[in-house]
CSV table of C-alpha atoms (C1' of nucleotides) and ligand atoms in Angstrom, one decimal:
chain,number,residue,atom,x,y,z
U,21,MET,CA,34.9,11.7,20.0
U,22,LYS,CA,32.3,9.1,20.5
U,23,ILE,CA,30.7,7.1,17.7
U,24,GLY,CA,27.6,9.3,17.5
U,25,GLU,CA,29.7,12.5,17.0
U,26,LEU,CA,31.8,10.8,14.3
U,27,ALA,CA,28.5,9.8,12.7
U,28,LYS,CA,27.3,13.3,12.7
U,29,ALA,CA,30.6,14.8,11.6
U,30,THR,CA,30.7,12.5,8.5
U,31,GLY,CA,27.0,12.1,7.7
U,32,THR,CA,27.2,8.3,8.3
U,33,GLN,CA,25.0,6.1,10.4
U,34,VAL,CA,26.3,4.7,13.6
U,35,GLU,CA,25.6,1.1,12.6
U,36,THR,CA,27.5,1.7,9.3
U,37,ILE,CA,30.6,2.8,11.2
U,38,ARG,CA,30.5,-0.3,13.4
U,39,TYR,CA,29.9,-2.4,10.2
U,40,TYR,CA,33.0,-0.9,8.6
U,41,GLU,CA,35.0,-1.7,11.7
U,42,ARG,CA,33.8,-5.3,11.5
U,43,GLU,CA,34.7,-5.4,7.8
U,44,GLY,CA,38.2,-4.1,8.6
U,45,LEU,CA,37.9,-0.8,6.8
U,46,LEU,CA,38.2,1.1,10.0
U,47,PRO,CA,40.6,0.0,12.7
U,48,GLU,CA,39.4,-1.1,16.1
U,49,THR,CA,39.6,1.9,18.4
U,50,THR,CA,40.6,2.3,21.9
U,51,ARG,CA,37.7,2.2,24.3
U,52,THR,CA,36.7,4.2,27.4
U,53,GLU,CA,36.2,2.6,30.7
U,54,GLY,CA,32.6,2.1,29.8
U,55,ASN,CA,33.6,0.3,26.6
U,56,TYR,CA,32.7,3.2,24.3
U,57,ARG,CA,34.7,3.6,21.1
U,58,ILE,CA,36.8,6.7,20.9
U,59,TYR,CA,37.8,8.3,17.6
U,60,GLY,CA,40.2,11.0,16.5
U,61,GLU,CA,40.6,13.2,13.4
U,62,ALA,CA,42.4,10.4,11.6
U,63,HIS,CA,39.4,8.2,11.9
U,64,ALA,CA,37.1,11.0,10.6
U,65,GLU,CA,39.3,11.5,7.6
U,66,ARG,CA,39.4,7.8,6.8
U,67,LEU,CA,35.7,7.5,7.1
U,68,SER,CA,35.2,10.5,4.8
U,69,PHE,CA,37.5,8.8,2.3
U,70,ILE,CA,35.4,5.6,2.4
U,71,ARG,CA,32.1,7.5,2.1
U,72,HIS,CA,33.4,9.5,-0.7
U,73,CYS,CA,34.4,6.3,-2.5
U,74,ARG,CA,31.0,4.8,-1.8
U,75,SER,CA,29.2,7.8,-3.2
U,76,LEU,CA,31.1,7.0,-6.4
U,77,ASP,CA,29.6,3.5,-6.2
U,78,MET,CA,32.9,1.7,-5.6
U,79,THR,CA,32.6,-1.6,-3.8
U,80,LEU,CA,34.1,-2.2,-0.4
U,81,GLU,CA,36.7,-4.4,-2.1
U,82,GLU,CA,37.8,-1.6,-4.4
U,83,ILE,CA,37.9,0.7,-1.4
U,84,ARG,CA,40.0,-1.7,0.5
U,85,VAL,CA,42.6,-1.6,-2.2
U,86,LEU,CA,42.7,2.2,-2.2
U,87,LEU,CA,43.0,2.2,1.6
U,88,ARG,CA,46.0,0.0,1.4
U,89,PHE,CA,47.7,2.6,-0.7
U,90,LYS,CA,46.6,5.4,1.6
U,91,ASP,CA,48.3,3.3,4.4
U,92,ALA,CA,51.5,2.9,2.4
U,93,PRO,CA,52.4,6.4,1.2
U,94,ASN,CA,55.7,5.3,-0.3
U,95,GLU,CA,54.1,2.8,-2.7
U,96,ASN,CA,53.8,3.8,-6.3
U,97,CYS,CA,50.2,4.7,-7.0
U,98,GLY,CA,50.0,3.2,-10.5
U,99,GLU,CA,47.5,0.6,-9.3
U,100,VAL,CA,45.3,3.3,-7.9
U,101,ASN,CA,45.0,4.7,-11.4
U,102,ALA,CA,44.3,1.3,-12.9
U,103,LEU,CA,41.6,0.6,-10.3
U,104,LEU,CA,39.9,3.9,-11.1
U,105,ASP,CA,40.1,3.2,-14.8
U,106,GLU,CA,38.5,-0.2,-14.2
U,107,HIS,CA,35.8,1.3,-12.1
U,108,ILE,CA,35.0,3.9,-14.7
U,109,GLY,CA,34.7,0.9,-17.0
U,110,HIS,CA,32.2,-0.7,-14.6
U,111,VAL,CA,30.1,2.5,-14.6
U,112,ALA,CA,30.3,2.9,-18.4
U,113,ALA,CA,29.3,-0.7,-19.0
U,114,ARG,CA,26.3,-0.4,-16.7
U,115,ILE,CA,25.3,2.8,-18.5
U,116,ARG,CA,25.4,1.0,-21.8
U,117,GLU,CA,23.3,-1.8,-20.5
U,118,LEU,CA,20.7,0.5,-19.0
U,119,ARG,CA,20.5,2.5,-22.2
U,120,SER,CA,19.8,-0.7,-24.1
U,121,LEU,CA,17.2,-1.6,-21.6
U,122,GLU,CA,15.7,1.8,-21.9
U,123,ARG,CA,15.4,1.4,-25.7
U,124,GLN,CA,13.8,-2.0,-25.3
U,125,LEU,CA,11.4,-0.8,-22.7
U,126,LYS,CA,10.3,2.1,-24.8
U,127,GLY,CA,9.7,-0.2,-27.7
U,128,LEU,CA,7.7,-2.4,-25.5
U,129,ARG,CA,5.7,0.5,-24.2
U,130,ASP,CA,4.7,1.5,-27.7
U,131,LEU,CA,2.9,-1.8,-28.2
U,132,CYS,CA,0.0,-0.6,-26.1
U,133,GLN,CA,-1.1,2.9,-26.8
U,134,GLU,CA,-4.5,2.8,-25.1
U,135,ALA,CA,-5.6,0.6,-22.3
U,136,ARG,CA,-7.7,-2.4,-23.3
U,137,ASP,CA,-8.4,-5.8,-21.8
U,138,ALA,CA,-5.3,-7.6,-20.6
U,139,ALA,CA,-5.8,-10.5,-23.0
U,140,HIS,CA,-5.1,-8.2,-26.0
U,141,CYS,CA,-2.5,-6.0,-24.4
U,142,GLY,CA,0.5,-5.7,-26.7
U,143,ILE,CA,2.8,-5.4,-23.8
U,144,LEU,CA,1.7,-8.5,-22.0
U,145,ASN,CA,1.7,-10.5,-25.2
U,146,GLU,CA,5.1,-9.4,-26.2
U,147,LEU,CA,6.5,-10.2,-22.8
U,148,ALA,CA,5.1,-13.7,-23.0
U,149,ARG,CA,6.9,-14.4,-26.4
U,150,GLN,CA,9.8,-16.7,-26.0
U,151,GLY,CA,13.3,-16.3,-27.3
U,152,SER,CA,14.0,-12.7,-28.3
U,153,GLU,CA,17.0,-12.8,-25.9
U,154,GLY,CA,17.9,-9.2,-26.5
U,155,GLY,CA,21.5,-8.6,-27.5
U,156,SER,CA,22.1,-6.6,-24.3
U,157,SER,CA,23.9,-7.7,-21.2
U,158,ALA,CA,25.4,-11.1,-21.7
U,159,ALA,CA,26.2,-11.4,-18.0
U,160,GLY,CA,22.7,-10.3,-17.3
U,161,HIS,CA,21.1,-9.1,-14.2
U,162,VAL,CA,24.0,-7.0,-13.0
U,163,HIS,CA,23.3,-4.7,-10.1
U,164,GLY,CA,24.5,-1.3,-9.4
U,165,ALA,CA,27.6,-0.6,-11.5
U,166,HIS,CA,29.0,-4.0,-10.7
U,167,GLY,CA,28.3,-7.1,-12.6
U,168,ARG,CA,28.3,-10.5,-11.1
U,169,SER,CA,30.6,-11.4,-14.0
U,170,VAL,CA,33.5,-9.6,-12.4
U,171,GLU,CA,35.8,-12.2,-10.8
U,172,ARG,CA,34.5,-13.6,-7.5
U,173,LYS,CA,37.3,-14.4,-5.2
U,174,SER,CA,37.0,-16.3,-2.0
U,175,ILE,CA,36.8,-13.6,0.5
U,176,LYS,CA,35.9,-16.1,3.1
U,177,ASP,CA,39.3,-17.0,4.4
U,178,LYS,CA,40.5,-13.4,4.5
U,179,ARG,CA,39.2,-13.3,8.0
U,180,LYS,CA,41.9,-13.4,10.6
N,23,MET,CA,8.8,-32.2,-18.4
N,24,LYS,CA,11.0,-32.3,-15.4
N,25,ILE,CA,12.6,-29.3,-13.8
N,26,GLY,CA,15.9,-29.8,-15.6
N,27,GLU,CA,14.2,-29.8,-19.0
N,28,LEU,CA,12.3,-26.7,-18.2
N,29,ALA,CA,15.5,-25.1,-17.1
N,30,LYS,CA,17.2,-25.9,-20.3
N,31,ALA,CA,14.2,-24.8,-22.4
N,32,THR,CA,14.1,-21.4,-20.8
N,33,GLY,CA,17.7,-20.8,-20.0
N,34,THR,CA,17.1,-20.6,-16.3
N,35,GLN,CA,18.8,-22.4,-13.5
N,36,VAL,CA,17.0,-25.1,-11.7
N,37,GLU,CA,17.4,-23.4,-8.3
N,38,THR,CA,16.0,-20.2,-9.7
N,39,ILE,CA,12.8,-22.1,-10.8
N,40,ARG,CA,12.4,-23.5,-7.3
N,41,TYR,CA,13.0,-20.1,-5.9
N,42,TYR,CA,10.2,-18.6,-8.1
N,43,GLU,CA,7.9,-21.3,-6.9
N,44,ARG,CA,8.7,-20.5,-3.3
N,45,GLU,CA,8.1,-16.8,-4.1
N,46,GLY,CA,4.7,-17.5,-5.6
N,47,LEU,CA,5.6,-16.4,-9.2
N,48,LEU,CA,5.3,-20.0,-10.5
N,49,PRO,CA,2.5,-22.2,-9.2
N,50,GLU,CA,3.2,-25.4,-7.3
N,51,THR,CA,3.1,-28.2,-9.8
N,52,THR,CA,1.8,-31.7,-9.7
N,53,ARG,CA,4.4,-34.3,-8.8
N,54,THR,CA,5.4,-37.7,-9.9
N,55,GLU,CA,5.3,-40.7,-7.6
N,56,GLY,CA,8.9,-40.0,-6.8
N,57,ASN,CA,8.0,-36.4,-5.9
N,58,TYR,CA,9.5,-34.8,-9.0
N,59,ARG,CA,7.9,-31.6,-10.3
N,60,ILE,CA,6.2,-31.9,-13.6
N,61,TYR,CA,5.7,-28.9,-15.9
N,62,GLY,CA,3.8,-28.2,-19.1
N,63,GLU,CA,3.9,-25.6,-21.9
N,64,ALA,CA,2.0,-23.1,-19.8
N,65,HIS,CA,4.7,-23.2,-17.1
N,66,ALA,CA,7.3,-22.7,-19.8
N,67,GLU,CA,5.5,-19.6,-21.1
N,68,ARG,CA,5.1,-18.1,-17.7
N,69,LEU,CA,8.7,-18.7,-16.8
N,70,SER,CA,9.7,-17.1,-20.1
N,71,PHE,CA,7.6,-14.1,-19.3
N,72,ILE,CA,9.3,-13.8,-15.9
N,73,ARG,CA,12.8,-14.1,-17.3
N,74,HIS,CA,12.0,-11.6,-20.0
N,75,CYS,CA,10.8,-9.1,-17.4
N,76,ARG,CA,13.9,-9.8,-15.3
N,77,SER,CA,16.2,-9.2,-18.4
N,78,LEU,CA,14.5,-5.8,-18.4
N,79,ASP,CA,15.6,-5.3,-14.8
N,80,MET,CA,12.1,-5.3,-13.3
N,81,THR,CA,11.8,-6.3,-9.7
N,82,LEU,CA,9.9,-9.4,-8.7
N,83,GLU,CA,7.3,-7.1,-7.2
N,84,GLU,CA,6.8,-5.4,-10.6
N,85,ILE,CA,6.6,-8.8,-12.3
N,86,ARG,CA,4.1,-10.0,-9.7
N,87,VAL,CA,1.8,-7.1,-10.8
N,88,LEU,CA,2.2,-8.0,-14.4
N,89,LEU,CA,1.4,-11.6,-13.8
N,90,ARG,CA,-1.7,-10.7,-12.0
N,91,PHE,CA,-2.9,-9.0,-15.2
N,92,LYS,CA,-1.8,-12.0,-17.3
N,93,ASP,CA,-3.9,-14.1,-15.0
N,94,ALA,CA,-6.9,-11.9,-15.4
N,95,PRO,CA,-7.4,-11.4,-19.1
N,96,ASN,CA,-10.6,-9.4,-18.7
N,97,GLU,CA,-9.1,-6.6,-16.6
N,98,ASN,CA,-8.2,-3.3,-18.2
N,99,CYS,CA,-4.5,-3.1,-18.8
N,100,GLY,CA,-4.1,0.5,-17.9
N,101,GLU,CA,-2.1,-0.3,-14.8
N,102,VAL,CA,0.3,-2.3,-16.9
N,103,ASN,CA,1.1,0.7,-19.0
N,104,ALA,CA,1.6,2.8,-15.9
N,105,LEU,CA,3.9,0.2,-14.3
N,106,LEU,CA,6.0,0.2,-17.5
N,107,ASP,CA,6.2,4.0,-17.5
N,108,GLU,CA,7.3,4.0,-13.9
N,109,HIS,CA,9.9,1.3,-14.6
N,110,ILE,CA,11.2,3.3,-17.6
N,111,GLY,CA,11.6,6.1,-15.1
N,112,HIS,CA,13.6,3.9,-12.8
N,113,VAL,CA,16.0,3.0,-15.5
N,114,ALA,CA,16.2,6.6,-16.8
N,115,ALA,CA,16.9,7.9,-13.2
N,116,ARG,CA,19.7,5.3,-12.8
N,117,ILE,CA,21.2,6.3,-16.1
N,118,ARG,CA,21.3,10.0,-15.0
N,119,GLU,CA,23.0,9.0,-11.7
N,120,LEU,CA,25.6,6.9,-13.4
N,121,ARG,CA,26.4,9.6,-15.9
N,122,SER,CA,27.0,12.0,-13.1
N,123,LEU,CA,29.2,9.4,-11.4
N,124,GLU,CA,31.1,8.9,-14.7
N,125,ARG,CA,31.8,12.6,-14.9
N,126,GLN,CA,33.0,12.8,-11.4
N,127,LEU,CA,35.2,9.7,-11.8
N,128,LYS,CA,36.8,11.1,-14.9
N,129,GLY,CA,37.5,14.3,-13.2
N,130,LEU,CA,39.1,12.4,-10.4
N,131,ARG,CA,41.1,10.3,-12.7
N,132,ASP,CA,42.6,13.4,-14.3
N,133,LEU,CA,44.1,14.4,-11.0
N,134,CYS,CA,46.9,11.8,-11.4
N,135,GLN,CA,48.4,11.6,-14.9
N,136,GLU,CA,51.5,9.6,-14.1
N,137,ALA,CA,52.1,7.2,-11.2
N,138,ARG,CA,54.0,8.6,-8.3
N,139,ASP,CA,54.2,7.8,-4.6
N,140,ALA,CA,50.9,7.4,-3.0
N,141,ALA,CA,51.4,10.2,-0.6
N,142,HIS,CA,51.3,12.7,-3.5
N,143,CYS,CA,48.7,11.0,-5.6
N,144,GLY,CA,46.1,13.5,-6.6
N,145,ILE,CA,43.4,10.9,-6.6
N,146,LEU,CA,44.0,9.6,-3.1
N,147,ASN,CA,44.3,13.1,-1.8
N,148,GLU,CA,41.1,14.3,-3.4
N,149,LEU,CA,39.2,11.3,-2.1
N,150,ALA,CA,40.4,12.1,1.4
N,151,ARG,CA,39.0,15.6,1.2
N,152,GLN,CA,35.9,16.1,3.3
N,153,GLY,CA,32.7,17.7,2.2
N,154,SER,CA,32.3,17.9,-1.6
N,155,GLU,CA,29.0,16.1,-1.4
N,156,GLY,CA,28.6,15.9,-5.1
N,157,GLY,CA,25.3,17.2,-6.4
N,158,SER,CA,24.4,13.8,-7.8
N,159,SER,CA,22.1,11.2,-6.3
N,160,ALA,CA,20.6,12.7,-3.2
N,161,ALA,CA,19.6,9.3,-2.0
N,162,GLY,CA,22.9,7.9,-3.1
N,163,HIS,CA,24.0,4.3,-3.3
N,164,VAL,CA,21.1,3.0,-5.4
N,165,HIS,CA,21.5,-0.4,-6.9
N,166,GLY,CA,20.5,-1.8,-10.2
N,167,ALA,CA,17.8,0.3,-11.8
N,168,HIS,CA,15.9,0.8,-8.5
N,169,GLY,CA,16.8,3.5,-6.1
N,170,ARG,CA,16.5,3.5,-2.4
N,171,SER,CA,15.2,7.0,-3.0
N,172,VAL,CA,11.8,5.5,-3.5
N,173,GLU,CA,9.9,5.4,-0.3
N,174,ARG,CA,12.9,6.2,1.9
N,175,LYS,CA,11.5,7.2,5.2
N,176,SER,CA,13.1,9.6,7.6
N,177,ILE,CA,15.2,7.7,10.0
N,178,LYS,CA,15.0,10.5,12.5
N,179,ASP,CA,11.5,9.9,13.8
N,180,LYS,CA,12.8,7.1,16.0
N,181,ARG,CA,12.2,9.3,19.0
N,182,LYS,CA,9.0,8.8,21.0
B,2,DC,C1',23.0,-54.3,-9.5
B,3,DT,C1',25.6,-50.6,-9.8
B,4,DT,C1',26.7,-46.3,-11.4
B,5,DG,C1',25.7,-41.8,-12.4
B,6,DA,C1',22.6,-38.3,-13.6
B,7,DC,C1',18.9,-36.3,-11.9
B,8,DT,C1',15.8,-34.5,-8.2
B,9,DC,C1',14.3,-33.4,-3.5
B,10,DT,C1',14.5,-30.2,1.0
B,11,DT,C1',16.9,-27.2,3.9
B,12,DT,C1',20.2,-24.1,5.0
B,13,DA,C1',23.6,-20.6,4.3
B,14,DG,C1',26.1,-17.3,1.5
B,15,DT,C1',26.4,-13.1,-1.5
B,16,DT,C1',26.6,-7.0,-0.9
B,17,DG,C1',26.2,-3.1,2.0
B,18,DC,C1',24.1,-1.8,4.9
B,19,DT,C1',19.7,-1.2,8.3
B,20,DA,C1',16.9,-2.3,12.3
B,21,DC,C1',15.8,-4.3,16.1
B,22,DA,C1',16.3,-6.6,21.0
B,23,DG,C1',18.0,-6.5,25.3
B,24,DG,C1',21.1,-4.9,27.8
B,25,DG,C1',24.9,-1.3,30.0
B,26,DT,C1',26.7,3.8,30.6
B,27,DT,C1',26.5,8.7,30.9
B,28,DT,C1',24.5,13.0,31.3
B,29,DC,C1',21.3,16.2,32.6
B,30,DC,C1',18.1,18.3,35.6
B,31,DA,C1',15.1,18.8,39.5
Q,8,DT,C1',20.7,12.1,45.0
Q,9,DG,C1',17.6,10.0,42.0
Q,10,DG,C1',15.7,9.0,37.9
Q,11,DA,C1',14.8,9.7,33.2
Q,12,DA,C1',16.6,10.5,28.7
Q,13,DA,C1',20.1,9.9,25.6
Q,14,DC,C1',23.6,7.5,24.3
Q,15,DC,C1',26.4,3.2,23.7
Q,16,DC,C1',27.3,-2.0,23.5
Q,17,DT,C1',26.8,-6.9,21.3
Q,18,DG,C1',24.4,-10.0,18.6
Q,19,DT,C1',21.1,-11.3,15.3
Q,20,DA,C1',18.0,-10.9,11.5
Q,21,DG,C1',16.3,-8.8,7.4
Q,22,DC,C1',16.5,-6.7,2.5
Q,23,DA,C1',16.8,-8.6,-3.3
Q,24,DA,C1',17.3,-12.1,-6.2
Q,25,DC,C1',19.4,-15.4,-6.5
Q,26,DT,C1',23.5,-19.2,-6.0
Q,27,DA,C1',25.6,-23.1,-3.9
Q,28,DA,C1',26.1,-26.9,-1.2
Q,29,DA,C1',24.8,-30.7,2.1
Q,30,DG,C1',22.7,-34.9,2.5
Q,31,DA,C1',19.3,-37.8,0.9
Q,32,DG,C1',16.1,-40.0,-2.4
Q,33,DT,C1',14.7,-41.5,-7.5
Q,34,DC,C1',15.4,-43.2,-12.0
Q,35,DA,C1',17.4,-45.0,-16.4
Q,36,DA,C1',21.2,-47.3,-18.7
Q,37,DG,C1',24.5,-50.9,-19.0
W,18,ZN,ZN1,33.9,-0.7,-9.8
W,19,ZN,ZN1,-1.9,-2.7,-22.5
W,20,ZN,ZN1,11.3,-0.7,-12.0
W,21,ZN,ZN1,48.2,8.6,-8.5
DNA sequence: CTTGACTCTTTAGTTGCTACAGGGTTTCCA
DNA sequence: TGGAAACCCTGTAGCAACTAAAGAGTCAAG
């Protein structure tokens, strides 16, 4: 099938498929005479795998690891379990952070019950107060389920 | 004070301060003869405000709105309250999504109690299964506390 | 006077896509 | 058979909120 059919079959955008190929998650395919990519069932399954993982908020790096095991069926899958445990940890950590944020935000919200002039708004005044570095996320400013705190390897020279 | 001192005083990186200036969150300062930025107490307070908001995972856009009210003390602060309520909604929505993910991930994890060969790993096999579009985040793949779900336009109306 | 700490601007990298622009190819239908 | 529509290709830029580095200038201490 052509890329558009694969896209429809898996609910993925065409550009995303090409992006995954560039990133090495999907293999380069054979092409038609007109230089169109041609996919088979195996590609569709692999792409479903990737999208399923993404829907669970795994990073492409995490998915890359899982794919390596999928490609080596004789390997012991212990590392897969470990990766999943870690990722569950990522999600749990983010939930804790967000719950803390939610508490702080609700406390802040209570500082202004009825609208008045901005100069006396309890919210604006509290936000301007210095210090009060809330005990929440030490790493701070994490996105999604994945903190910047997580080790940052040089992915640069992985390109071949 | 110079930019490094402001950075230390507020626990912000120097580059971040310059970035906020470029983005219009901090005003352009006067400069010394040697072209160094010079800051006063007002700048420190404004930067603290911004960082405080960021630590609550607000976007720079949300912060921009709050700053407009801080800069107009005579305005009625009702919009501030509304913005905060909305943002609390952003956080709450993300928490719900992540809790759903956590449940799914734990269910997945249970499919492989003890490590075996990858070909028979319940986790890998389940991830490869198609469909099963979990009932969680419809928009999917939201980051931080802010979902793509907000103002996500139909991509299909590309046709003319 | 030299060293080193600091600052300046500009540019590029991060993540996971998404959206063009500016072409080429295939398919459909009259 | 011709021409339009629908598809595909590569390459590049943009999103958020920074972070880092290159290459150069400025300043204070010893
Ligand atoms: Zn993870
Ligand atoms: Zn108020
Ligand atoms: Zn928000
Ligand atoms: Zn297993």
